[in-house]
């Protein structure tokens, strides 16, 4: 396997697959899965890696740091990195520098930017310079304060129209794909038919061109409350608890480490000889 180009990637004749990732070892596991097309270093790292209540405190340095960790492992999947809160609102040259950091220091092949019309200038600029950009509309978590909480978006005529306008403007500005988060399935399905760029859904129904989930949610490491659209394919939290408990039990019982888990000296020495050596200088 080798890294796909954006065109090859997005023109698959099956639904696209994407998971979030934030660290080297998990990325190495993910990258060995031929059916996984994309890895997103999302700013959800604020919630699942750093313990913040929202994504608002995640910085560009956090994003570069985690993208680089993932980037060192990823050889096959397409790697996308998130722009954190208000990064796209900075002066154009500063925002461009941030995108460059995610690519040059992090190893990202594309950046994702939340929001619509307010980002058009930046998106056009980046895509003009051949950096693929993924858009993100619907329940964009960076707008949680503006939305008054994590609420399903595009449910009414006014907000459906607004979503359509923003999506069409993003498409015109040159985005490669559009993430749609927490919107009614019927709205996502119709928007997917209208747009020429692929849509990738998270809580947006089955008719998007692909799906993305936060891995800690779908694999059951997150033992807190997850959104109703999340399906769990594993119980990593339980497996880890079992392993941690078994380790503590083995240490307490004096059963770990066993002989085959210890090292020996270069030549056979008595305890007395070793004690003498340890005390001799
Ligand atoms: O930050 C993130 O992980 C995301 C995805 C959930 C789409 O934006």
CSV table of C-alpha atoms and ligand atoms in Angstrom, one decimal:
chain,number,residue,atom,x,y,z
A,1,UNK,CA,0.0,0.0,0.0
A,2,UNK,CA,1.1,3.6,-0.4
A,3,UNK,CA,-0.4,7.0,0.3
A,4,UNK,CA,-3.3,7.8,-2.1
A,5,UNK,CA,-3.5,11.1,-3.9
A,6,UNK,CA,-6.5,13.2,-3.1
A,7,UNK,CA,-8.2,12.5,-6.4
A,8,UNK,CA,-7.7,8.8,-6.2
A,9,UNK,CA,-8.8,8.8,-2.6
A,10,UNK,CA,-12.0,10.7,-3.1
A,11,UNK,CA,-13.1,8.9,-6.3
A,12,UNK,CA,-13.5,5.5,-4.7
A,13,UNK,CA,-16.6,3.7,-5.8
A,14,UNK,CA,-17.5,2.7,-2.2
A,15,UNK,CA,-18.2,4.8,1.0
A,16,UNK,CA,-15.1,6.6,2.3
A,17,UNK,CA,-13.8,5.7,5.7
A,18,UNK,CA,-12.1,8.0,8.2
A,19,UNK,CA,-11.2,7.9,11.9
A,20,UNK,CA,-9.7,10.4,14.1
A,21,UNK,CA,-6.3,9.8,15.7
A,22,UNK,CA,-3.9,11.7,17.9
A,23,UNK,CA,-0.9,9.5,18.7
A,24,UNK,CA,1.9,7.4,17.1
A,25,UNK,CA,1.0,3.9,18.3
A,26,UNK,CA,-2.7,4.1,17.5
A,27,UNK,CA,-1.9,5.6,14.1
A,28,UNK,CA,0.4,2.7,13.4
A,29,UNK,CA,-2.5,0.3,14.2
A,30,UNK,CA,-4.9,2.2,12.0
A,31,UNK,CA,-2.5,2.6,9.1
A,32,UNK,CA,-2.3,-1.2,8.7
A,33,UNK,CA,-6.0,-1.4,7.9
A,34,UNK,CA,-6.4,-1.4,4.1
A,35,UNK,CA,-10.0,-0.3,4.3
A,36,UNK,CA,-9.2,2.8,6.2
A,37,UNK,CA,-8.9,5.7,3.7
A,38,UNK,CA,-8.2,8.7,5.9
A,39,UNK,CA,-7.0,9.7,9.4
A,40,UNK,CA,-8.1,13.0,10.8
A,41,UNK,CA,-6.1,14.6,13.6
A,42,UNK,CA,-9.1,16.5,14.9
A,43,UNK,CA,-9.2,19.2,17.5
A,44,UNK,CA,-11.4,16.7,19.4
A,45,UNK,CA,-8.0,15.9,20.9
A,46,UNK,CA,-9.0,18.6,23.3
A,47,UNK,CA,-11.8,16.4,24.6
A,48,UNK,CA,-10.4,12.9,24.3
A,49,UNK,CA,-6.6,13.5,24.9
A,50,UNK,CA,-6.4,16.6,27.0
A,51,UNK,CA,-9.5,16.4,29.1
A,52,UNK,CA,-11.0,19.8,28.1
A,53,UNK,CA,-14.8,20.2,28.1
A,54,UNK,CA,-14.7,21.6,24.5
A,55,UNK,CA,-12.3,22.1,21.6
A,56,UNK,CA,-11.9,25.8,22.3
A,57,UNK,CA,-8.7,25.6,24.3
A,58,UNK,CA,-6.8,23.6,21.7
A,59,UNK,CA,-3.9,25.6,20.1
A,60,UNK,CA,-2.0,25.3,16.8
A,61,UNK,CA,1.0,24.1,18.8
A,62,UNK,CA,-1.2,21.2,20.2
A,63,UNK,CA,-2.4,20.4,16.7
A,64,UNK,CA,1.1,20.4,15.2
A,65,UNK,CA,2.5,18.3,18.1
A,66,UNK,CA,-0.2,15.6,17.7
A,67,UNK,CA,-0.3,15.7,13.9
A,68,UNK,CA,3.5,15.1,13.9
A,69,UNK,CA,3.1,12.1,16.2
A,70,UNK,CA,0.5,10.6,13.9
A,71,UNK,CA,2.4,11.7,10.8
A,72,UNK,CA,5.4,9.7,11.9
A,73,UNK,CA,3.3,6.5,11.8
A,74,UNK,CA,1.2,7.0,8.8
A,75,UNK,CA,2.5,5.5,5.5
A,76,UNK,CA,-0.8,4.5,3.8
A,77,UNK,CA,-3.7,6.5,4.9
A,78,UNK,CA,-4.5,10.1,3.8
A,79,UNK,CA,-3.7,12.5,6.7
A,80,UNK,CA,-5.8,15.5,7.5
A,81,UNK,CA,-5.2,18.0,10.3
A,82,UNK,CA,-7.7,20.4,11.9
A,83,UNK,CA,-7.4,24.1,12.2
A,84,UNK,CA,-8.0,25.0,15.9
A,85,UNK,CA,-10.5,27.6,17.2
A,86,UNK,CA,-10.1,31.0,15.6
A,87,UNK,CA,-6.9,30.1,13.7
A,88,UNK,CA,-8.7,30.8,10.4
A,89,UNK,CA,-9.8,34.2,11.8
A,90,UNK,CA,-6.2,35.4,12.1
A,91,UNK,CA,-4.6,37.5,9.4
A,92,UNK,CA,-4.3,35.6,6.1
A,93,UNK,CA,-0.5,35.3,6.2
A,94,UNK,CA,-0.7,34.0,9.8
A,95,UNK,CA,-3.3,31.4,9.0
A,96,UNK,CA,-1.3,30.3,5.9
A,97,UNK,CA,1.7,29.9,8.2
A,98,UNK,CA,-0.4,27.7,10.5
A,99,UNK,CA,-1.4,25.5,7.5
A,100,UNK,CA,2.2,25.3,6.4
A,101,UNK,CA,3.2,24.1,9.9
A,102,UNK,CA,0.6,21.3,9.9
A,103,UNK,CA,2.0,20.2,6.6
A,104,UNK,CA,5.8,20.7,7.1
A,105,UNK,CA,6.1,19.9,10.8
A,106,UNK,CA,3.0,17.6,11.1
A,107,UNK,CA,3.1,15.7,7.9
A,108,UNK,CA,-0.6,16.5,7.0
A,109,UNK,CA,-1.7,16.2,3.4
A,110,UNK,CA,-4.7,18.4,3.8
A,111,UNK,CA,-6.2,20.8,6.4
A,112,UNK,CA,-9.8,20.9,7.7
A,113,UNK,CA,-11.4,24.2,8.6
A,114,UNK,CA,-14.7,24.6,10.4
A,115,UNK,CA,-17.3,27.0,9.1
A,116,UNK,CA,-18.5,28.5,5.9
A,117,UNK,CA,-18.5,31.8,4.2
A,118,UNK,CA,-16.2,33.5,6.7
A,119,UNK,CA,-13.3,31.2,5.6
A,120,UNK,CA,-13.6,31.6,1.8
A,121,UNK,CA,-10.7,33.9,1.3
A,122,UNK,CA,-8.3,31.6,3.2
A,123,UNK,CA,-9.6,28.4,1.6
A,124,UNK,CA,-9.3,29.9,-1.9
A,125,UNK,CA,-5.8,31.0,-1.1
A,126,UNK,CA,-4.7,27.6,0.2
A,127,UNK,CA,-6.3,25.7,-2.6
A,128,UNK,CA,-4.7,28.1,-5.2
A,129,UNK,CA,-1.4,27.0,-3.7
A,130,UNK,CA,-2.4,23.4,-4.0
A,131,UNK,CA,-3.1,22.6,-0.4
A,132,UNK,CA,-6.2,20.5,-0.3
A,133,UNK,CA,-8.8,21.8,2.3
A,134,UNK,CA,-11.7,19.9,3.9
A,135,UNK,CA,-14.7,22.0,4.9
A,136,UNK,CA,-16.8,21.2,8.0
A,137,UNK,CA,-20.4,22.4,8.5
A,138,UNK,CA,-23.4,21.5,10.7
A,139,UNK,CA,-22.7,21.1,14.4
A,140,UNK,CA,-19.1,22.5,14.2
A,141,UNK,CA,-17.9,22.1,17.8
A,142,UNK,CA,-15.8,25.3,17.7
A,143,UNK,CA,-19.1,27.2,17.5
A,144,UNK,CA,-20.6,25.6,20.6
A,145,UNK,CA,-20.8,28.9,22.4
A,146,UNK,CA,-22.5,30.5,19.4
A,147,UNK,CA,-24.9,27.6,19.0
A,148,UNK,CA,-25.8,27.6,22.7
A,149,UNK,CA,-24.7,24.0,23.2
A,150,UNK,CA,-24.2,20.8,21.1
A,151,UNK,CA,-27.5,20.9,19.2
A,152,UNK,CA,-28.5,19.3,15.9
A,153,UNK,CA,-28.2,21.8,13.1
A,154,UNK,CA,-30.1,22.4,9.9
A,155,UNK,CA,-33.5,21.3,11.2
A,156,UNK,CA,-35.6,24.3,10.0
A,157,UNK,CA,-36.1,26.0,6.6
A,158,UNK,CA,-33.9,29.0,7.6
A,159,UNK,CA,-31.0,26.8,8.8
A,160,UNK,CA,-31.3,24.3,5.9
A,161,UNK,CA,-31.1,27.2,3.5
A,162,UNK,CA,-28.1,28.6,5.4
A,163,UNK,CA,-26.3,25.2,5.2
A,164,UNK,CA,-26.9,24.9,1.5
A,165,UNK,CA,-25.6,28.4,0.8
A,166,UNK,CA,-22.5,27.8,2.9
A,167,UNK,CA,-21.8,24.4,1.4
A,168,UNK,CA,-22.1,25.7,-2.2
A,169,UNK,CA,-19.8,28.6,-1.3
A,170,UNK,CA,-17.2,26.2,0.1
A,171,UNK,CA,-17.4,24.0,-2.9
A,172,UNK,CA,-16.9,27.1,-5.2
A,173,UNK,CA,-13.9,28.1,-3.1
A,174,UNK,CA,-12.2,24.8,-3.9
A,175,UNK,CA,-12.6,22.4,-0.9
A,176,UNK,CA,-11.8,18.8,-1.7
A,177,UNK,CA,-14.5,17.3,0.6
A,178,UNK,CA,-17.0,18.4,3.2
A,179,UNK,CA,-17.6,17.0,6.7
A,180,UNK,CA,-21.2,17.2,7.8
A,181,UNK,CA,-21.8,16.9,11.5
A,182,UNK,CA,-25.0,16.3,13.3
A,183,UNK,CA,-27.6,17.3,10.7
A,184,UNK,CA,-30.8,15.4,9.6
A,185,UNK,CA,-30.0,12.5,7.4
A,186,UNK,CA,-32.4,13.7,4.7
A,187,UNK,CA,-30.7,17.1,4.5
A,188,UNK,CA,-27.2,15.5,4.3
A,189,UNK,CA,-28.5,13.0,1.6
A,190,UNK,CA,-29.8,15.8,-0.6
A,191,UNK,CA,-26.8,18.1,-0.1
A,192,UNK,CA,-24.6,15.1,-1.0
A,193,UNK,CA,-26.5,14.8,-4.3
A,194,UNK,CA,-26.2,18.5,-5.0
A,195,UNK,CA,-22.5,18.9,-4.3
A,196,UNK,CA,-19.8,17.5,-6.6
A,197,UNK,CA,-17.3,17.2,-3.7
A,198,UNK,CA,-17.7,14.2,-1.4
A,199,UNK,CA,-19.4,14.6,1.9
A,200,UNK,CA,-18.2,12.8,5.0
A,201,UNK,CA,-20.8,12.4,7.7
A,202,UNK,CA,-20.6,12.2,11.5
A,203,UNK,CA,-24.2,12.0,12.8
A,204,UNK,CA,-25.5,12.9,9.3
A,205,UNK,CA,-27.0,9.6,8.2
A,206,UNK,CA,-26.0,6.8,5.8
A,207,UNK,CA,-26.2,8.7,2.5
A,208,UNK,CA,-23.0,10.8,2.8
A,209,UNK,CA,-20.1,9.7,0.6
A,210,UNK,CA,-18.2,8.6,3.7
A,211,UNK,CA,-18.2,8.4,7.5
A,212,UNK,CA,-15.9,9.6,10.3
A,213,UNK,CA,-15.9,8.9,14.0
A,214,UNK,CA,-13.7,9.7,17.0
A,215,UNK,CA,-11.9,6.4,17.6
A,216,UNK,CA,-12.1,6.5,21.4
A,217,UNK,CA,-15.9,6.7,21.0
A,218,UNK,CA,-16.3,3.9,18.5
A,219,UNK,CA,-13.8,1.5,20.2
A,220,UNK,CA,-15.2,2.1,23.7
A,221,UNK,CA,-12.3,3.8,25.3
A,222,UNK,CA,-14.5,6.7,26.1
A,223,UNK,CA,-16.5,5.4,29.0
A,224,UNK,CA,-18.4,8.7,29.4
A,225,UNK,CA,-21.5,9.7,27.6
A,226,UNK,CA,-21.2,9.6,23.8
A,227,UNK,CA,-23.5,11.0,21.1
A,228,UNK,CA,-26.5,8.9,20.1
A,229,UNK,CA,-25.1,8.3,16.6
A,230,UNK,CA,-22.0,6.6,17.9
A,231,UNK,CA,-21.9,2.8,17.5
A,232,UNK,CA,-19.4,0.9,19.6
A,233,UNK,CA,-17.4,-1.8,17.9
A,234,UNK,CA,-15.1,-2.6,20.9
A,235,UNK,CA,-14.7,-2.2,24.6
A,236,UNK,CA,-11.1,-0.9,24.8
A,237,UNK,CA,-11.8,0.8,28.2
A,238,UNK,CA,-12.8,-2.6,29.6
A,239,UNK,CA,-9.8,-4.4,28.1
A,240,UNK,CA,-7.4,-1.8,29.5
A,241,UNK,CA,-9.0,-2.0,33.0
A,242,UNK,CA,-8.6,-5.8,32.9
A,243,UNK,CA,-4.9,-5.5,31.8
A,244,UNK,CA,-4.1,-2.8,34.4
A,245,UNK,CA,-5.9,-4.8,37.2
A,246,UNK,CA,-4.0,-8.0,36.2
A,247,UNK,CA,-0.7,-6.2,36.2
A,248,UNK,CA,-1.3,-4.8,39.7
A,249,UNK,CA,-2.4,-8.3,40.9
A,250,UNK,CA,0.8,-9.9,39.5
A,251,UNK,CA,3.0,-7.3,41.1
A,252,UNK,CA,1.3,-7.5,44.5
A,253,UNK,CA,1.4,-11.3,44.4
A,254,UNK,CA,5.2,-11.2,43.7
A,255,UNK,CA,4.5,-13.2,40.5
A,256,UNK,CA,5.8,-10.5,38.2
A,257,UNK,CA,8.6,-10.3,37.0
A,258,UNK,CA,9.2,-14.0,36.5
A,259,UNK,CA,12.8,-15.3,35.8
A,260,UNK,CA,12.4,-15.1,32.0
A,261,UNK,CA,11.5,-11.4,32.4
A,262,UNK,CA,14.8,-10.5,34.2
A,263,UNK,CA,18.4,-10.0,33.1
A,264,UNK,CA,21.6,-11.7,34.4
A,265,UNK,CA,25.2,-10.7,34.8
A,266,UNK,CA,27.8,-11.3,32.1
A,267,UNK,CA,29.5,-14.0,34.2
A,268,UNK,CA,28.1,-16.1,37.1
A,269,UNK,CA,28.7,-14.1,40.4
A,270,UNK,CA,27.8,-14.8,44.0
A,271,UNK,CA,25.7,-12.3,45.9
A,272,UNK,CA,28.7,-11.6,48.1
A,273,UNK,CA,30.8,-10.7,45.0
A,274,UNK,CA,28.2,-8.5,43.7
A,275,UNK,CA,27.7,-6.8,47.1
A,276,UNK,CA,31.5,-6.2,47.2
A,277,UNK,CA,31.5,-4.7,43.7
A,278,UNK,CA,28.6,-2.4,44.6
A,279,UNK,CA,30.3,-1.1,47.7
A,280,UNK,CA,33.8,-0.9,46.3
A,281,UNK,CA,33.9,2.5,44.7
B,1,LIG,O1,-12.2,17.3,15.7
B,1,LIG,C1,-12.7,16.3,15.2
B,1,LIG,O2,-12.4,15.1,15.6
B,1,LIG,C2,-13.7,16.4,14.1
B,1,LIG,C3,-14.4,15.2,13.6
B,1,LIG,C4,-15.2,14.6,14.6
B,1,LIG,C5,-15.1,15.5,12.4
B,1,LIG,O3,-13.8,17.5,13.6
